[in-house]
Amino acid sequence: MTWIVPNLWLIPALPMFAAAIGALLRQRDRIAAATLAIGSIAISFLLSICALLHILANRTGEQVLTFNFRWFQFGNEWLKLGWMLDPLTAVMLVMVTFVGLLIFIYSVGYMAHDENFTRFFCFLALFAGAMLGVVIANSLLLLFMCWEIVGLTSYLLIGFWYNKPEAAAAAKKAFITTRIGDLGFLIGMVWLYAQSHTLLFYDAGAGCLEHSSLAHLIVTTTTLGLTASSAIGILIFCGAAGKSGQVPLHVWLPDAMEGPTPVSALIHAATMVAAGVFLIARIYPLMAAHAAAVLSPTIALQVVTWVGAITALFGATIAVAQFDIKRILAYSTISQLGYMMMGLGVGGVSVGMFHLITHAFFKALLFLGAGSVIHGCNGEQDIRHMGGLRRHMPITFLTYAAGMLALCGVPFFFSGFWSKDAILHASHNWSISQLPFYMGAIGALLTAFYMTRQVFYVFAGNNRLEAAHDAHNSTNAHPATGHPHESPAVMTIPLVILAAFAVLLGFIGTPAWPWFQSFLDGKPTEFSWGAFLEPGIIPVMVSSSLLVFLGIGLGWYFYGRKPIESADTPDAVGQLQPSIYSVLNHAYYVDALYDATLIRMNTWWATVCDWLDRWVWNGAVQTVSYFVVGIAHLDDFFDAAIVNSGFDEGCQNVSRGGRILSLFQNGQVQSYMRIIGCALIVLVVFLLWGAKV
Amino acid sequence: MNSLQSYLLLSSLLFSIGLAGALTRRNAILVLIGIELMLNAANLNFIAFWRYGPAPEVLTGIMFTIFSISIAAAEAAVGLSIILAAYRHSRTTDLDQMNSLKG
Amino acid sequence: MTTSFMILAVLTVAGTAAAMGLRNAVHCVLALALGFAGIAMLYLQLGAQFVGFTQILVYVGAVAILAVFAIMMTHNDKSMALPDSHSAWVAGCIVAVAVFAVLARAIVSSSASAQTQPPQPAATVQQIGNALMHRFVMPLEIMGLLLTAALIGAVVIAMDRREEMK
């Protein structure tokens, strides 16, 4: 399988190529567009499987396989790019291509009535190619370039229905917010290049994540007593924070739900938001590097942990008070991303990545299920107007329930339990503080609570759709019939497959057989029941299970005991504490805060720049132009008055002289002879007497 | 004044008369005969110098004069034929009216 | 300044002056013939007999007659009614007078004229013929060519073109 490493570039290149061809297709070439996109990502999936098999077969050998090449030269240095294959890469590749393939197939059904079907698949393929580029990049620069393309496709896909002003505004907000994070990323990248003179991660010892470069970075200290490695790590984390929706750059994620649901599933649940987590996992050696004498974790990892913990709790609290089915899932995603970052900070790459992989499957499942619900309810997205769908949409209900239980972390049978438990266990053992553990635990309780609330609102009770049907307009292109129906097979089959993985994937990461963690860490695995008896594992498992059941129980108590009668019934928790509830509903008014401060400052600055441009720069240019025109007029005056008239006068004088001289040419032969006679006289006089004088 | 001077004076007088005629007469033929007269005056000059000159046995003056007479005769013939052709063209021998070379 | 010279000089000057001054063109040409004859006699007085006779033969006998023929042939009513000298005749006379004045001054003041009279040279026809055939043979032949060309040229130029068009 060694042929896979030099040909790894095919994995992102094929979807990008499909996107390039898709961009040239006409709107009615739907089958061609869908075939190109799905075909290219299917082939990428097969190649990813080959890569994974190669790594699996190569467990004892070199763990990181690279393929580097020179790009261009500036001065004496060469800028090199490259791709790499290691366990982390292989796992991400398989996840992205597999989930992407399922979502592509789902989109065929979901977007079937949309007239911009072709454009959708073109953008989807471009996104897939760029995301896979981020995964295989061995150079921070190549990663950044693909990262930006991912951001671009996110913008294009969020604003897919660009005629809707909310969608266009949401796309712009997403792009600008992530861009602010990317500024830190860029500064960190430049600093890293300045320190280690290479942006390749692994380059046979010369890469920036390898020993010699890290040793240099640990020793260099900068402001606030930070080592250079930590400072660069924090700066790159800014980019990850933007892309992964960490507080305070989370504001774009809920608004990004304006895009079509497959977009929300693929980009804002499974892959793109996970790119930030993946980036931190990729540069983990940089973030974790510390001198041997220092025992506590590095400042960079502490920052990551605290930000992750705050985000986890923040997102969970807001999700309790939302009424849009996709917004609940969006805030849930923000919360889970916080968990992933916390896992990376406290437990390392394997802990964070395990939760990322399991979350990708069950969150994609939940989003696709929500899409199925929206499709079945002809575009309705408010959970107060749904209800009783378990009878009308059974497959959707069962798969959604599987995803919900996985997200809550119901023990033993669902993957979310094992991955979240690993994070809670690692944070319990964190040497700095126990606070992240408690924040994570409270977040787990709230997660169970709000997911139960959502399931009861949507699937239990009686259907409230016809009653509320007149009061709103649908965002989908479906004609409103009022009666919910199950989605077609092309949409439900991916749901079933994802549900299966949501259950089964957990079993590769249990403490008894930690295959996934060992695979990423490069250590051999062994199956042993005795691993459960290691200190701290059983207590954490028990306490987290108790929290989950408590959360589900509270959810049933408030929302499941009495079925919700109509859409106008106020929320049960909201009746208890209306003021706190409304703060949560408005997401702590963060958007309003940003609007009053940053946006206003930006607008003011833009006005200043406009004034400068219009009066100062424009005025300078105008002055120069007037000056030049004035000189031109002066030249013209000189030319006309002096040069022309002088020249004209001279010519006229010559003409006049000629005319006078021509008077001698009167054609009379005898006058000519007279002149010859005079000449003769003059000649003789001169010869005879002129010489004598 | 000796004989040479008087002959020379005579020839210059004849030359001037011929010149006056050539400059003042209107008829083209009369201008031509004025020119003939000037040639004759020159011939007289030659002979006078031959007679009173340093080497008369070489006969240079006579030779020159013979040739001059011949050429003058040929020139008179051609000139008069030209005047005839011009007369046929413009029906006049008035020199005042032959001013096509006017510039 | 012998008497014969004075008489001949007066005759010649009178003839040429009349040739240049008379109104009638035919009278002018006849006076010109008289002038030519006077010049011929001056040649004879100077001892150039051959030249003198040649002068009479060529000038009086051919050129003057030719001029008479030409005047006859270009004679019409219009030309007879013209004044004989054109508008600027005063300027021409002044120029001629000035030329004479300058030449006379040159002649009178030159030192070459103050010489004694040498003896009469011999210029027989035989000597002239000898010179023509030996020393001046080339000019003689060219002269022949020139005369032939002039003859043909004069005939061609003066030929009546209307005969060709018939």
XYZ file of N, CA, C and O in Angstrom, chain A residues 669-671 673-674, chain B residues 12-38 95-96, chain C residues 15-22 28 32 84-86 88-97 99:
232
model
N 12.252 89.172 -71.817
C 13.650 88.809 -72.076
C 14.555 90.025 -71.979
O 15.664 89.964 -71.455
N 14.053 91.128 -72.417
C 14.935 92.311 -72.464
C 15.219 92.855 -71.085
O 16.298 93.423 -70.858
N 14.284 92.694 -70.174
C 14.594 93.119 -68.812
C 15.676 92.230 -68.231
O 16.543 92.705 -67.478
N 18.045 90.905 -69.951
C 19.290 91.340 -70.587
C 19.802 92.621 -69.981
O 21.016 92.824 -69.852
N 18.881 93.479 -69.576
C 19.273 94.717 -68.915
C 20.025 94.405 -67.650
O 21.064 95.027 -67.357
N 33.794 99.370 -79.044
C 32.938 99.466 -77.862
C 31.718 100.307 -78.132
O 30.623 100.027 -77.621
N 31.861 101.339 -78.967
C 30.698 102.133 -79.321
C 29.687 101.302 -80.099
O 28.477 101.356 -79.830
N 30.205 100.533 -81.054
C 29.318 99.665 -81.823
C 28.637 98.647 -80.892
O 27.448 98.346 -81.044
N 29.423 98.143 -79.963
C 28.854 97.188 -78.992
C 27.731 97.822 -78.217
O 26.673 97.222 -78.012
N 27.924 99.034 -77.755
C 26.886 99.713 -76.984
C 25.665 99.977 -77.821
O 24.524 99.843 -77.333
N 25.874 100.351 -79.052
C 24.718 100.599 -79.920
C 23.938 99.294 -80.108
O 22.697 99.283 -80.016
N 24.681 98.238 -80.357
C 24.002 96.959 -80.516
C 23.240 96.570 -79.253
O 22.109 96.082 -79.287
N 23.850 96.799 -78.110
C 23.208 96.505 -76.823
C 21.973 97.357 -76.627
O 20.931 96.882 -76.174
N 22.081 98.622 -76.965
C 20.922 99.500 -76.837
C 19.777 99.002 -77.706
O 18.628 98.967 -77.269
N 20.104 98.599 -78.894
C 19.052 98.088 -79.764
C 18.437 96.822 -79.210
O 17.212 96.662 -79.186
N 19.297 95.918 -78.722
C 18.769 94.667 -78.177
C 17.911 94.902 -76.962
O 16.967 94.155 -76.695
N 18.207 95.937 -76.199
C 17.428 96.175 -74.979
C 16.155 96.969 -75.221
O 15.260 96.945 -74.408
N 16.116 97.702 -76.321
C 14.982 98.601 -76.459
C 14.006 98.202 -77.558
O 12.855 98.573 -77.488
N 14.443 97.472 -78.560
C 13.544 97.219 -79.684
C 12.491 96.198 -79.315
O 12.724 95.287 -78.529
N 11.341 96.343 -79.949
C 10.202 95.485 -79.623
C 10.141 94.257 -80.505
O 9.740 93.189 -80.073
N 10.535 94.434 -81.740
C 10.485 93.336 -82.682
C 11.609 92.367 -82.387
O 12.753 92.779 -82.182
N 11.318 91.112 -82.345
C 12.312 90.106 -81.998
C 13.447 90.039 -83.004
O 14.605 89.823 -82.647
N 13.120 90.244 -84.244
C 14.168 90.172 -85.282
C 15.168 91.296 -85.100
O 16.384 91.092 -85.265
N 14.657 92.442 -84.710
C 15.549 93.575 -84.536
C 16.434 93.361 -83.318
O 17.591 93.796 -83.277
N 15.923 92.684 -82.311
C 16.773 92.314 -81.171
C 17.874 91.387 -81.648
O 19.037 91.515 -81.249
N 17.529 90.463 -82.513
C 18.517 89.517 -83.014
C 19.611 90.229 -83.809
O 20.799 89.915 -83.682
N 19.223 91.170 -84.611
C 20.274 91.846 -85.388
C 21.092 92.742 -84.486
O 22.269 93.002 -84.741
N 20.499 93.196 -83.356
C 21.312 93.914 -82.383
C 22.401 93.016 -81.827
O 23.553 93.425 -81.650
N 22.006 91.777 -81.564
C 22.994 90.813 -81.060
C 24.062 90.548 -82.111
O 25.257 90.440 -81.798
N 23.657 90.494 -83.412
C 24.628 90.311 -84.479
C 25.618 91.450 -84.501
O 26.814 91.264 -84.724
N 25.106 92.620 -84.223
C 25.959 93.802 -84.222
C 26.974 93.728 -83.094
O 28.145 94.103 -83.271
N 26.541 93.221 -81.958
C 27.470 93.078 -80.840
C 28.567 92.096 -81.212
O 29.745 92.314 -80.909
N 8.045 91.225 -78.505
C 8.671 90.574 -77.356
C 7.933 90.828 -76.055
O 7.972 90.029 -75.142
N 7.258 91.960 -75.999
C 6.508 92.256 -74.781
C 5.416 91.236 -74.514
O 5.029 90.996 -73.379
N 25.298 103.980 -89.717
C 24.489 102.869 -90.216
C 23.904 102.054 -89.071
O 22.714 101.737 -89.048
N 24.763 101.732 -88.130
C 24.229 100.909 -87.019
C 23.280 101.684 -86.152
O 22.282 101.130 -85.655
N 23.543 102.932 -85.929
C 22.600 103.718 -85.130
C 21.242 103.777 -85.811
O 20.198 103.659 -85.169
N 21.301 103.953 -87.133
C 20.043 103.944 -87.869
C 19.383 102.579 -87.776
O 18.156 102.489 -87.621
N 20.206 101.534 -87.812
C 19.612 100.195 -87.728
C 18.916 99.989 -86.406
O 17.908 99.297 -86.334
N 19.464 100.594 -85.389
C 18.842 100.414 -84.082
C 17.766 101.423 -83.774
O 17.026 101.269 -82.814
N 17.653 102.452 -84.583
C 16.731 103.494 -84.210
C 15.545 103.686 -85.130
O 14.555 104.279 -84.757
N 15.625 103.185 -86.352
C 14.558 103.477 -87.306
C 13.293 102.735 -86.927
O 13.298 101.697 -86.314
N 15.514 99.348 -91.073
C 16.558 98.987 -90.107
C 17.515 97.983 -90.689
O 18.736 98.132 -90.561
N 21.401 98.313 -91.452
C 22.336 97.342 -90.865
C 23.310 96.833 -91.914
O 24.510 96.688 -91.647
N 7.809 101.221 -81.994
C 8.982 100.397 -82.280
C 9.744 100.013 -81.022
O 10.436 99.008 -80.987
N 9.655 100.797 -79.962
C 10.377 100.392 -78.749
C 9.407 100.332 -77.569
O 8.474 101.102 -77.483
N 9.598 99.407 -76.729
C 8.597 99.163 -75.667
C 8.772 100.124 -74.493
O 9.626 101.007 -74.505
N 9.987 100.235 -71.508
C 11.163 100.492 -70.668
C 12.382 100.832 -71.501
O 13.496 100.489 -71.127
N 12.224 101.506 -72.618
C 13.383 101.704 -73.503
C 14.377 102.669 -72.894
O 15.577 102.606 -73.192
N 13.955 103.524 -72.015
C 14.903 104.464 -71.403
C 15.913 103.717 -70.550
O 17.120 103.995 -70.601
N 15.420 102.727 -69.794
C 16.339 101.967 -68.946
C 17.372 101.245 -69.786
O 18.561 101.212 -69.441
N 16.909 100.690 -70.897
C 17.849 99.995 -71.764
C 18.926 100.923 -72.285
O 20.114 100.584 -72.331
N 18.490 102.118 -72.689
C 19.488 103.077 -73.192
C 20.465 103.481 -72.138
O 21.681 103.603 -72.401
N 19.953 103.634 -70.928
C 20.859 104.033 -69.838
C 21.895 102.944 -69.595
O 23.092 103.227 -69.404
N 21.420 101.711 -69.620
C 22.356 100.597 -69.413
C 23.396 100.574 -70.517
O 24.601 100.426 -70.250
N 22.965 100.757 -71.731
C 23.917 100.726 -72.847
C 24.936 101.843 -72.717
O 26.143 101.648 -72.938
N 24.447 103.005 -72.335
C 25.364 104.151 -72.151
C 26.339 103.868 -71.035
O 27.545 104.176 -71.144
N 27.388 100.979 -70.042
C 28.351 99.980 -70.513
C 29.424 100.651 -71.349
O 30.617 100.410 -71.182
